[in-house]
Short mmCIF file of C-alpha atoms in Angstrom, two decimals:
data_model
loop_
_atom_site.label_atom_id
_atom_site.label_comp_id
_atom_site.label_asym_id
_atom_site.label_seq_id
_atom_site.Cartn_x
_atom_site.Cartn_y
_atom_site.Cartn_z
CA UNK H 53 -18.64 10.17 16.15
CA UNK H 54 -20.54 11.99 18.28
CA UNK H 55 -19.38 13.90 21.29
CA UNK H 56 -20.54 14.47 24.57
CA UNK H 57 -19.94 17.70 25.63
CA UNK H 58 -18.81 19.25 28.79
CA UNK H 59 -21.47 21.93 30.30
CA UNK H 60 -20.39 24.27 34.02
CA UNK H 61 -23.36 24.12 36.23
CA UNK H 62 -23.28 25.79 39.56
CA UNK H 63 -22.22 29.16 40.57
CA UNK H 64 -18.83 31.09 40.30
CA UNK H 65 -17.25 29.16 43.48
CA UNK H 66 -13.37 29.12 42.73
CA UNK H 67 -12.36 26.49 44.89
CA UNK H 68 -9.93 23.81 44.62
CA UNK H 69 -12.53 20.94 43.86
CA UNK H 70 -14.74 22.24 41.37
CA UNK H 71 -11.41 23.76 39.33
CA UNK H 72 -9.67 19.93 39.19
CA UNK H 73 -12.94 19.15 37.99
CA UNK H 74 -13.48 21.66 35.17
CA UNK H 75 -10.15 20.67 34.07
CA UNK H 76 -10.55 16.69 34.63
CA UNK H 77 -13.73 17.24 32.48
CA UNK H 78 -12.13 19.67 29.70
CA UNK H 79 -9.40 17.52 29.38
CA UNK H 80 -11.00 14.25 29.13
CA UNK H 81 -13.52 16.19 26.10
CA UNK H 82 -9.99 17.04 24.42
CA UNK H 83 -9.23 13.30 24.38
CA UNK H 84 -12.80 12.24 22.84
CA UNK H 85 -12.46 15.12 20.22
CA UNK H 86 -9.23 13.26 19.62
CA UNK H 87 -10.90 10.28 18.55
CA UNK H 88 -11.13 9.51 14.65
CA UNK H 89 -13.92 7.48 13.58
CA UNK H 90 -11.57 5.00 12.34
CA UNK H 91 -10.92 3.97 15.93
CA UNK H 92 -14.61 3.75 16.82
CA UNK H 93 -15.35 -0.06 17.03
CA UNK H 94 -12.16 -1.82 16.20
CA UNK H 95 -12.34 -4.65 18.85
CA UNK H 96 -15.98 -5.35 19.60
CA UNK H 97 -16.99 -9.22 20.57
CA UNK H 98 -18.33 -10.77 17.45
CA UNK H 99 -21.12 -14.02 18.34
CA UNK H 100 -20.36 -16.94 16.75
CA UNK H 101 -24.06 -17.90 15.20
CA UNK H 102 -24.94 -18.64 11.55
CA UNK H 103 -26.45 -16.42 9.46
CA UNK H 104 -29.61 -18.34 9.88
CA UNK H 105 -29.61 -17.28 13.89
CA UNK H 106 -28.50 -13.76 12.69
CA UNK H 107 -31.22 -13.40 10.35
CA UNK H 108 -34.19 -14.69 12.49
CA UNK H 109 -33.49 -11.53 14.76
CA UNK H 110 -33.60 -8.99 11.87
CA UNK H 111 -37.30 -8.09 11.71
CA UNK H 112 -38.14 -5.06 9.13
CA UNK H 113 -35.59 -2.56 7.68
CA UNK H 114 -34.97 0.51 5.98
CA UNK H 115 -32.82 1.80 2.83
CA UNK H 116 -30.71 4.83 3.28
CA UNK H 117 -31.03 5.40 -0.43
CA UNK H 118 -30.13 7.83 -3.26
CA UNK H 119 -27.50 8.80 -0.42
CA UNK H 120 -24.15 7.23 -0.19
CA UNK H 121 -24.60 5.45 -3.56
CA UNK H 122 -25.30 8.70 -5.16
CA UNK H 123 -22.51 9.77 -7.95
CA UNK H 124 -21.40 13.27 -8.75
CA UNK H 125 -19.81 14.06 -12.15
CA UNK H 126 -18.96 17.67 -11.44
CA UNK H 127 -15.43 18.41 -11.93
CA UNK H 128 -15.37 20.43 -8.47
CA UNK H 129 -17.13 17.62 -6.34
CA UNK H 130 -14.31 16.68 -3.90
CA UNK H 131 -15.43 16.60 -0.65
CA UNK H 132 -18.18 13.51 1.28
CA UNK H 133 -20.85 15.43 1.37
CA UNK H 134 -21.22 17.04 -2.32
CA UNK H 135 -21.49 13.58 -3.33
CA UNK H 136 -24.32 12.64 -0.49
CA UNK H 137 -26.14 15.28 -1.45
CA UNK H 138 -25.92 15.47 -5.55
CA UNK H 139 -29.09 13.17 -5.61
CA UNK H 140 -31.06 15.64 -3.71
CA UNK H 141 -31.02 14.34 -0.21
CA UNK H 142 -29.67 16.33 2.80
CA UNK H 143 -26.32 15.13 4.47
CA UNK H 144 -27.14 12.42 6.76
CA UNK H 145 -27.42 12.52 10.49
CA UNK H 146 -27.51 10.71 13.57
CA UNK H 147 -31.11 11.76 14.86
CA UNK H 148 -32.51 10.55 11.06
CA UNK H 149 -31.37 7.09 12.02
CA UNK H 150 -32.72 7.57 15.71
CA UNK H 151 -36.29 8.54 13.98
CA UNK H 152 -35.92 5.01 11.90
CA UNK H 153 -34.96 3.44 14.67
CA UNK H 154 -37.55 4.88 17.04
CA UNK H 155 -40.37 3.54 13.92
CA UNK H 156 -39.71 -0.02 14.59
CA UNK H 157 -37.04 -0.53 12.32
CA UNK H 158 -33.92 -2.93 13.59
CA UNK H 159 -32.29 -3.31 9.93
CA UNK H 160 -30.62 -0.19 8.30
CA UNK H 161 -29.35 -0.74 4.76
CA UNK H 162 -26.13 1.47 3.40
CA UNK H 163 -25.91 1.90 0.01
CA UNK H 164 -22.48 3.47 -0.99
CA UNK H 165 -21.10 3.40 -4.50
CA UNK H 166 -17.29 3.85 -4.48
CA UNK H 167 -16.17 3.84 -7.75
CA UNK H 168 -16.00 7.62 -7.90
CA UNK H 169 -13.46 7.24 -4.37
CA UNK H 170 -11.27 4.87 -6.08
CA UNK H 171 -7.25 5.58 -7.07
CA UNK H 172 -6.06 3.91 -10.12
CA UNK H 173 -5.58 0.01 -10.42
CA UNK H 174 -4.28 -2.32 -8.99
CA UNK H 175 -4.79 -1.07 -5.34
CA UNK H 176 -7.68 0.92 -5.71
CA UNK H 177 -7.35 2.75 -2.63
CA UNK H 178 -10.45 4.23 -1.32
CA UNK H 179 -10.71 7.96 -0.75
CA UNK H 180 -9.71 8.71 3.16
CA UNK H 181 -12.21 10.63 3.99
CA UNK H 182 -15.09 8.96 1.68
CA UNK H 183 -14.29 5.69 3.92
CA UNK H 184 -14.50 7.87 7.39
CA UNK H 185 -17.72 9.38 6.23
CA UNK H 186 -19.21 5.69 5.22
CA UNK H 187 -18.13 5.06 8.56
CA UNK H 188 -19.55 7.70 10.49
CA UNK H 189 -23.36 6.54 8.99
CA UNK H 190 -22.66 3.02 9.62
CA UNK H 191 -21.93 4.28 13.36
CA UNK H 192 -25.31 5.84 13.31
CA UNK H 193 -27.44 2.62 13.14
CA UNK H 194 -24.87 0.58 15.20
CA UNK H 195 -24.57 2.54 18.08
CA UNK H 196 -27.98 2.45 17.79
CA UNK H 197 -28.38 -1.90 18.19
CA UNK H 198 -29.38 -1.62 14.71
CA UNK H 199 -28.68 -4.27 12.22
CA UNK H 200 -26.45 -2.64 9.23
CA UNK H 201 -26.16 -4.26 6.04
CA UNK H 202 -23.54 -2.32 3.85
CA UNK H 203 -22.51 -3.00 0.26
CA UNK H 204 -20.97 -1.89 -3.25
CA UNK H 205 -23.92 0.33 -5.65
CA UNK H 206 -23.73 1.55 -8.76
CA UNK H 207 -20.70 0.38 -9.00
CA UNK H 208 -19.85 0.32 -12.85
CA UNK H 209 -16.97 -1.63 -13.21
CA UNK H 210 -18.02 -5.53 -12.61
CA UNK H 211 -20.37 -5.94 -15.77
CA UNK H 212 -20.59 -10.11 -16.03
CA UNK H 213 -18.91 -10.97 -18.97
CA UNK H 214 -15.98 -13.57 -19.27
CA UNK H 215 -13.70 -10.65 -21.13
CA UNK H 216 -14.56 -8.56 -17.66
CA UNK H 217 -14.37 -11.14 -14.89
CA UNK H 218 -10.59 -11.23 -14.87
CA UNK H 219 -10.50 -7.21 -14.18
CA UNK H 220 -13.62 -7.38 -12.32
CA UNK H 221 -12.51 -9.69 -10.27
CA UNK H 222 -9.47 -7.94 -9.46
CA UNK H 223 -11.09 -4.48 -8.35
CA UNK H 224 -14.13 -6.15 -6.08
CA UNK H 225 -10.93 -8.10 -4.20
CA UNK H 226 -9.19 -4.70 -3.94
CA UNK H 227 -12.30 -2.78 -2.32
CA UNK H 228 -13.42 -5.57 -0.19
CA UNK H 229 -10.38 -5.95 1.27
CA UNK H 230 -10.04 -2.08 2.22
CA UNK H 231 -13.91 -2.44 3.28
CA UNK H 232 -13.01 -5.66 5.35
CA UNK H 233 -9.76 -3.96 7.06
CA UNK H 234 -12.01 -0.94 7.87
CA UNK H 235 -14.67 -2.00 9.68
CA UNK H 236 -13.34 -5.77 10.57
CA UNK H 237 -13.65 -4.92 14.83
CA UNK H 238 -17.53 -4.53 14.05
CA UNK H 239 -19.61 -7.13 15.92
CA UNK H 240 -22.31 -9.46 14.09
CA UNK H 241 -24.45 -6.29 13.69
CA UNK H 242 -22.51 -5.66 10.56
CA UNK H 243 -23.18 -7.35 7.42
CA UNK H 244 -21.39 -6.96 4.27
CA UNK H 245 -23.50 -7.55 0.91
CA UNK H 246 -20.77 -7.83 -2.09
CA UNK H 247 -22.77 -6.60 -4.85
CA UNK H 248 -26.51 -4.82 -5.30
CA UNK H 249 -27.39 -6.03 -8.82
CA UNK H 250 -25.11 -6.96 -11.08
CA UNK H 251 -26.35 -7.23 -14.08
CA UNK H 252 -25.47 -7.33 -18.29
CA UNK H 253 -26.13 -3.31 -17.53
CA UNK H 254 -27.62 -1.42 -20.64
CA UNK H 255 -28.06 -4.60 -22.59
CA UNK H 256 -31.43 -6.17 -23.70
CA UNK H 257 -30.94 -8.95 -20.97
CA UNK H 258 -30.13 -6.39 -18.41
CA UNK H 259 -33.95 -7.37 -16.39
CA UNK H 260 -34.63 -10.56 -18.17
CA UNK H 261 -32.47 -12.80 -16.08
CA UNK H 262 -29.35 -12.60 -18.13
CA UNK H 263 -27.79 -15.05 -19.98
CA UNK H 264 -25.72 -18.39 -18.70
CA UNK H 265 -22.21 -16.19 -19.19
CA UNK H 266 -23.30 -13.47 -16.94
CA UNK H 267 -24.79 -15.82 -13.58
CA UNK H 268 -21.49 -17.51 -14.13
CA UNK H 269 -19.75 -14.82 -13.90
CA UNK H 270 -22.15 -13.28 -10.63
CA UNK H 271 -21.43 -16.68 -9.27
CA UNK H 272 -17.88 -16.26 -9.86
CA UNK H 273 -17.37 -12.92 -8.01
CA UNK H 274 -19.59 -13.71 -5.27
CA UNK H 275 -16.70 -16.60 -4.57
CA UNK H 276 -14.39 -14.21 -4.70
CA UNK H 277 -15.99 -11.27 -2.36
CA UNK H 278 -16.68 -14.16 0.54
CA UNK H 279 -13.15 -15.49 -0.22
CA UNK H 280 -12.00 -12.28 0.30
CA UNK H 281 -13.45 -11.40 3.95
CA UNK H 282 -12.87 -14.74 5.19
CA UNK H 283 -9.06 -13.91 4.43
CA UNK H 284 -9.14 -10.30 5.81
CA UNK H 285 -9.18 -11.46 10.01
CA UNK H 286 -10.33 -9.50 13.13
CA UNK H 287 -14.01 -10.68 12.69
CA UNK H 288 -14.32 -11.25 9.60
CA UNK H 289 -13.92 -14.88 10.02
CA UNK H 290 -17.41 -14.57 11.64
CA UNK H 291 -19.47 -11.41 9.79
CA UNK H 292 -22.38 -12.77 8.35
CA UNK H 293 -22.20 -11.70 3.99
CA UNK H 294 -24.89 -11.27 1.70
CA UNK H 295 -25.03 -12.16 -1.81
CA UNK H 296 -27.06 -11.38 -5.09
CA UNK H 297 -27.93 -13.58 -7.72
CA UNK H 298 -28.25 -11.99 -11.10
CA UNK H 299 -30.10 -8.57 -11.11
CA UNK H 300 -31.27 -9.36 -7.43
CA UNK H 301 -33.96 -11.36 -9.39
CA UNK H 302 -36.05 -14.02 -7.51
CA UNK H 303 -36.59 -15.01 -11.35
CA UNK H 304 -36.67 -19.07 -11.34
CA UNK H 305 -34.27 -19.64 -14.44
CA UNK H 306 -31.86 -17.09 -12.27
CA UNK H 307 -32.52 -18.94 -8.57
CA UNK H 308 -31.82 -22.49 -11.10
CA UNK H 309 -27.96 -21.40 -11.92
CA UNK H 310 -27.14 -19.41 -8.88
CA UNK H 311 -24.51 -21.22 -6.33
CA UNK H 312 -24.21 -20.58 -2.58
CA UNK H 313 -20.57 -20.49 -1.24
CA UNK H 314 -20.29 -23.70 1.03
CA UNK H 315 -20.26 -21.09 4.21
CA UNK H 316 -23.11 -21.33 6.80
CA UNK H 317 -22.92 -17.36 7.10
CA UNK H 318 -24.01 -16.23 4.12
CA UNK H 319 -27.35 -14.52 3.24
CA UNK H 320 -29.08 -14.18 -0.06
CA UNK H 321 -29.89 -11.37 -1.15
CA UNK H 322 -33.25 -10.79 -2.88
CA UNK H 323 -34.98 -7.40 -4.41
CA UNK H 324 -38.37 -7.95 -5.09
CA UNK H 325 -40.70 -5.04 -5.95
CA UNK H 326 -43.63 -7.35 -6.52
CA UNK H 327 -46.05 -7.20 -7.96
CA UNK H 328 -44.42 -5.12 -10.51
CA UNK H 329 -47.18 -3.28 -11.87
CA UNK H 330 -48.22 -2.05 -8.73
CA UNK H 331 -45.00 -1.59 -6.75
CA UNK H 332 -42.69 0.00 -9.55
CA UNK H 333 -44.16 0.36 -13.32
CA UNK H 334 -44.33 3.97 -14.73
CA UNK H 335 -47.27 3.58 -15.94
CA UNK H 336 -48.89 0.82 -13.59
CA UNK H 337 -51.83 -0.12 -11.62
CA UNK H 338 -52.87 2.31 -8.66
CA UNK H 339 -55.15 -0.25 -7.12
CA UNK H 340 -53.87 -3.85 -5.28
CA UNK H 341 -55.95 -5.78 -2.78
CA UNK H 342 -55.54 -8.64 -0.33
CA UNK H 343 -58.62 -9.85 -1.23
CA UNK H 344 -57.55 -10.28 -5.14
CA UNK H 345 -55.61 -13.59 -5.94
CA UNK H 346 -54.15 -11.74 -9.05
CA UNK H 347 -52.92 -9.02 -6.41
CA UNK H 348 -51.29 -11.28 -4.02
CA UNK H 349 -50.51 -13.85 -6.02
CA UNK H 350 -47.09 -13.12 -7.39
CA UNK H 351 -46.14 -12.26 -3.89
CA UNK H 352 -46.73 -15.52 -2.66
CA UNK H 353 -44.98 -17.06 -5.70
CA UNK H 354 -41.80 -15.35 -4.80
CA UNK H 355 -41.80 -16.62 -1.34
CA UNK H 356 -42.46 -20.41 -2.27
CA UNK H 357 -39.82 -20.12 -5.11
CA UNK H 358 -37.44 -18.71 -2.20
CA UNK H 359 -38.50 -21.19 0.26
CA UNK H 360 -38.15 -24.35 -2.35
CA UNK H 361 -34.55 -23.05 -3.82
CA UNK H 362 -33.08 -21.84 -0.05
CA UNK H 363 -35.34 -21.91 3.05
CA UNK H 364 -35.94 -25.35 3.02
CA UNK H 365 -31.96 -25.91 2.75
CA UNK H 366 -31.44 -23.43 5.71
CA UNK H 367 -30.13 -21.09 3.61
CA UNK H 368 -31.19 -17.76 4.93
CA UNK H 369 -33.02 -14.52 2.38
CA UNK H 370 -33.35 -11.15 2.94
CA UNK H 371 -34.98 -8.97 0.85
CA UNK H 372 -32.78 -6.29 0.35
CA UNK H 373 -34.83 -3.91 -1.60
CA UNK H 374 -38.76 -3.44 -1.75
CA UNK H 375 -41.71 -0.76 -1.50
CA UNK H 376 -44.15 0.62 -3.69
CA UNK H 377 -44.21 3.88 -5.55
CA UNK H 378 -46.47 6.76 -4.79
CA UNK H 379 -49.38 7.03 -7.21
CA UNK H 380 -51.41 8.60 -4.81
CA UNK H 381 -53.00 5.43 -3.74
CA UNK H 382 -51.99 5.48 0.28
CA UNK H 383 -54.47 3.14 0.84
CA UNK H 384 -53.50 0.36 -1.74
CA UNK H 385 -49.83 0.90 -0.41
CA UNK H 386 -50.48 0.30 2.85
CA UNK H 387 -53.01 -3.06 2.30
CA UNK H 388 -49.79 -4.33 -0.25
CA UNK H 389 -47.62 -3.09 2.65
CA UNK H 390 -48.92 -4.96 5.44
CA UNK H 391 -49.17 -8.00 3.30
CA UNK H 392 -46.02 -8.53 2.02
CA UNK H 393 -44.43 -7.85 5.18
CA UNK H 394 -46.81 -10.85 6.50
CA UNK H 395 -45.98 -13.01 3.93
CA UNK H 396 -41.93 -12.37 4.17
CA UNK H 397 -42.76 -13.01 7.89
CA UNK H 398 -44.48 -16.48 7.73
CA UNK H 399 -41.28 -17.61 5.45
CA UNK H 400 -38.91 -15.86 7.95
CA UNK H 401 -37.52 -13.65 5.30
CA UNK H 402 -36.58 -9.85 6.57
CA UNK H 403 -37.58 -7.16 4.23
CA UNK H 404 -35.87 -3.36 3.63
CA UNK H 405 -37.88 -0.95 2.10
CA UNK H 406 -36.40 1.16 -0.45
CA UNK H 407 -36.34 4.88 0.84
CA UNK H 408 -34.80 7.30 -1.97
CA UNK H 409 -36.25 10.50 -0.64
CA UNK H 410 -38.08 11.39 -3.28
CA UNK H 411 -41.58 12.41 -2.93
CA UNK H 412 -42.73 14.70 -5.97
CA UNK H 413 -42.72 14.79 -10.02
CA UNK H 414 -43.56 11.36 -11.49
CA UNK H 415 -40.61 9.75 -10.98
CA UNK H 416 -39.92 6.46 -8.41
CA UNK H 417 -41.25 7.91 -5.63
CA UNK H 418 -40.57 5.66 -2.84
CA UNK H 419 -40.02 8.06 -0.06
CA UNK H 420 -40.78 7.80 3.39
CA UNK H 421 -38.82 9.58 5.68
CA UNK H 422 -38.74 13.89 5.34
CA UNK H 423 -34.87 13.62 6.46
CA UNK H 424 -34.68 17.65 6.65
CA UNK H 425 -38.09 17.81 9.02
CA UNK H 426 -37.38 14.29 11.07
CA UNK H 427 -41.02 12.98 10.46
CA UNK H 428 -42.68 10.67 8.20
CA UNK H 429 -44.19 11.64 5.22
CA UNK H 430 -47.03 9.17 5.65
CA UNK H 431 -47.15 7.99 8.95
CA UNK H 432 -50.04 5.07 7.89
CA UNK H 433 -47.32 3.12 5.53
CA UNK H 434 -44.85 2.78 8.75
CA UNK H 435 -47.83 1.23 10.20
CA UNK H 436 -48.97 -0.86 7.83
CA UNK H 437 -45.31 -2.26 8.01
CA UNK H 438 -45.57 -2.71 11.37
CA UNK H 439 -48.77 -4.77 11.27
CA UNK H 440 -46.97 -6.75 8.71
CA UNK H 441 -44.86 -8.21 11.92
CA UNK H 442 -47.64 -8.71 14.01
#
């Protein structure tokens, strides 16, 4: 939480007045630095809108990743910040968010894998301070009228298998519910997304849509986590929830078996790094083109097959993850950029770019921000965004 703090102006006049002042002011900073974080927002007025209304005003977002949801398996890593940091990013801060914010963007996207804050089964109780410092970065973007969407990462433990759901199952109910007590006196401009991509993880189905078993099972829990925050109060009753299908996957056999909670605030969620051998192949194409069908074209399939399976039923989308990689193409990013963006647009569909802050080596570099210098590293991809919107 961030503090205002008290500053003496004037000159050395000891009166009467300006002493009950200096201690009226001193003692009234004592009282803020009182103030936990867990007592910032616990009673704010929540709209009653669907999902649908929330969603229209989201307009562009951006992915606080490889941040929150990074994991540390040192032995010695105890406290928040040696787990922000163990991915290479710098601990977060207030003016990074103001920079986003400042950009254009209205959506900020928290990424925060917990399993490494958990106790043992069956409460699961969520490190202390891990939960104040989530809390303190979801502050950032809402004190700053952003939209926050916050979730569950890398989480390990809900693999979609029948032998699993029961345990599975079990622990996602435990978090959420912690999650939903926490911040349950945030307003609308909080949004809880259950899952990122589940997914039959290190199997050979693990990006080819899965198998019946495992959307069952995705289906399943997804039940469960918007069971679960319905039944938690305060606002919760309210809070718009997203939801993945299998893998994120806008795949059609996976959009054919996924269910939608009967609940007119829920949100799909969607990742969709399209077309994937420009946006997010190691070894893929450096060129892409508006002017190429076979450029644009899977981007427009993945709108129509989101439009024909939810749009049209006034089920709402966002698209939770997206970007492209750095190949040292700034031009072709920027023309895919600025399409897709228009696309998501004419379909009413929000889109978060994936920022892990990584920039160099030949990895997924999907950076944007510089979070240590508070600029961007290439200024013409925020505005290629921004014409996306236009």
């Amino acid at each position: 939480m961030a503090l205002s703090l008290f500053t003496a102006c004037g000159t050395e006049n000891d009166n009467a007045a300006t002493d009950s002042t200096d201690t009226q002011a001193q003692t009234t900073q004592a009282a803020e630095e009182t103030v936990s974080v867990k007592d910032t927002h616990t009673n704010d007025e929540i709209r009653d809108i669907t999902a649908a209304e929330l969603v229209s005003e989201m307009k562009i977002g951006w992915n606080l990743g490889n941040t929150l949801d990074a994991t540390n398996n040192s032995s010695s890593a105890t406290e928040p910040s040696q787990f922000e940091t163990a991915w290479g990013n710098p601990v977060t801060s207030k003016a990074m968010i103001d920079v986003v914010k400042d950009a254009g963007f209205n959506v900020l996207r928290v990424p925060v894998t917990w399993e490494q804050h958990l106790g043992e089964g069956p409460d699961y109780t969520i490190d202390e301070a891990w939960l104040d410092r989530v809390q303190e970065v979801v502050n950032y973007g809402i004190d700053n009228d952003m939209f926050v969407i916050l979730n569950i990462h890398h989480e390990e433990w809900h693999m979609p298998t029948y032998d699993n759901l029961d345990a599975a199952t079990k622990e996602l109910t435990a978090v959420w519910t912690q999650i939903a007590d926490r911040f349950g006196g945030y307003d609308e401009h909080l949004i809880f997304e259950g899952m990122n991509e589940p997914r039959l993880k290190g199997t050979p189905l693990e990006w080819n849509g899965g198998d019946e078993e495992a959307r069952d099972c995705i289906n399943q829990l997804n039940a469960a986590f918007v069971s679960t925050i319905r039944a938690s109060g305060k606002n919760n009753d309210k809070r718009s929830l997203m939801i993945p299908t299998y893998a994120a996957s806008s795949d059609q056999k996976v959009l054919d078996d996924f269910v939608v909670p009967e609940d007119d605030r829920v949100i799909v969620s969607i990742h969709a790094y399209t077309p994937y051998n420009f946006a997010l192949a190691d070894k893929g194409a450096a060129e892409w083109s508006a002017d190429n069908s076979s450029d644009t074209n899977d981007i427009d399939l993945v709108f129509a097959r989101l439009k024909d399976k939810f749009l049209d039923k006034g089920i709402p989308v966002v698209i939770g993850e997206f970007g492209s990689r750095d190949r040292f193409n700034l031009e072709a990013r920027c023309a895919h950029a600025t399409y897709y963006v228009s696309k998501a647009k004419e379909y009413g569909v929000p889109c978060v770019w994936w920022d892990n802050g990584a920039f160099v080596g030949n990895g997924e570099n999907f950076g944007l921000l510089v979070r240590n210098e508070l600029r961007w590293h290439d200024r013409e991809i925020i505005d290629a965004l921004m014409k996306g919107l236009e």
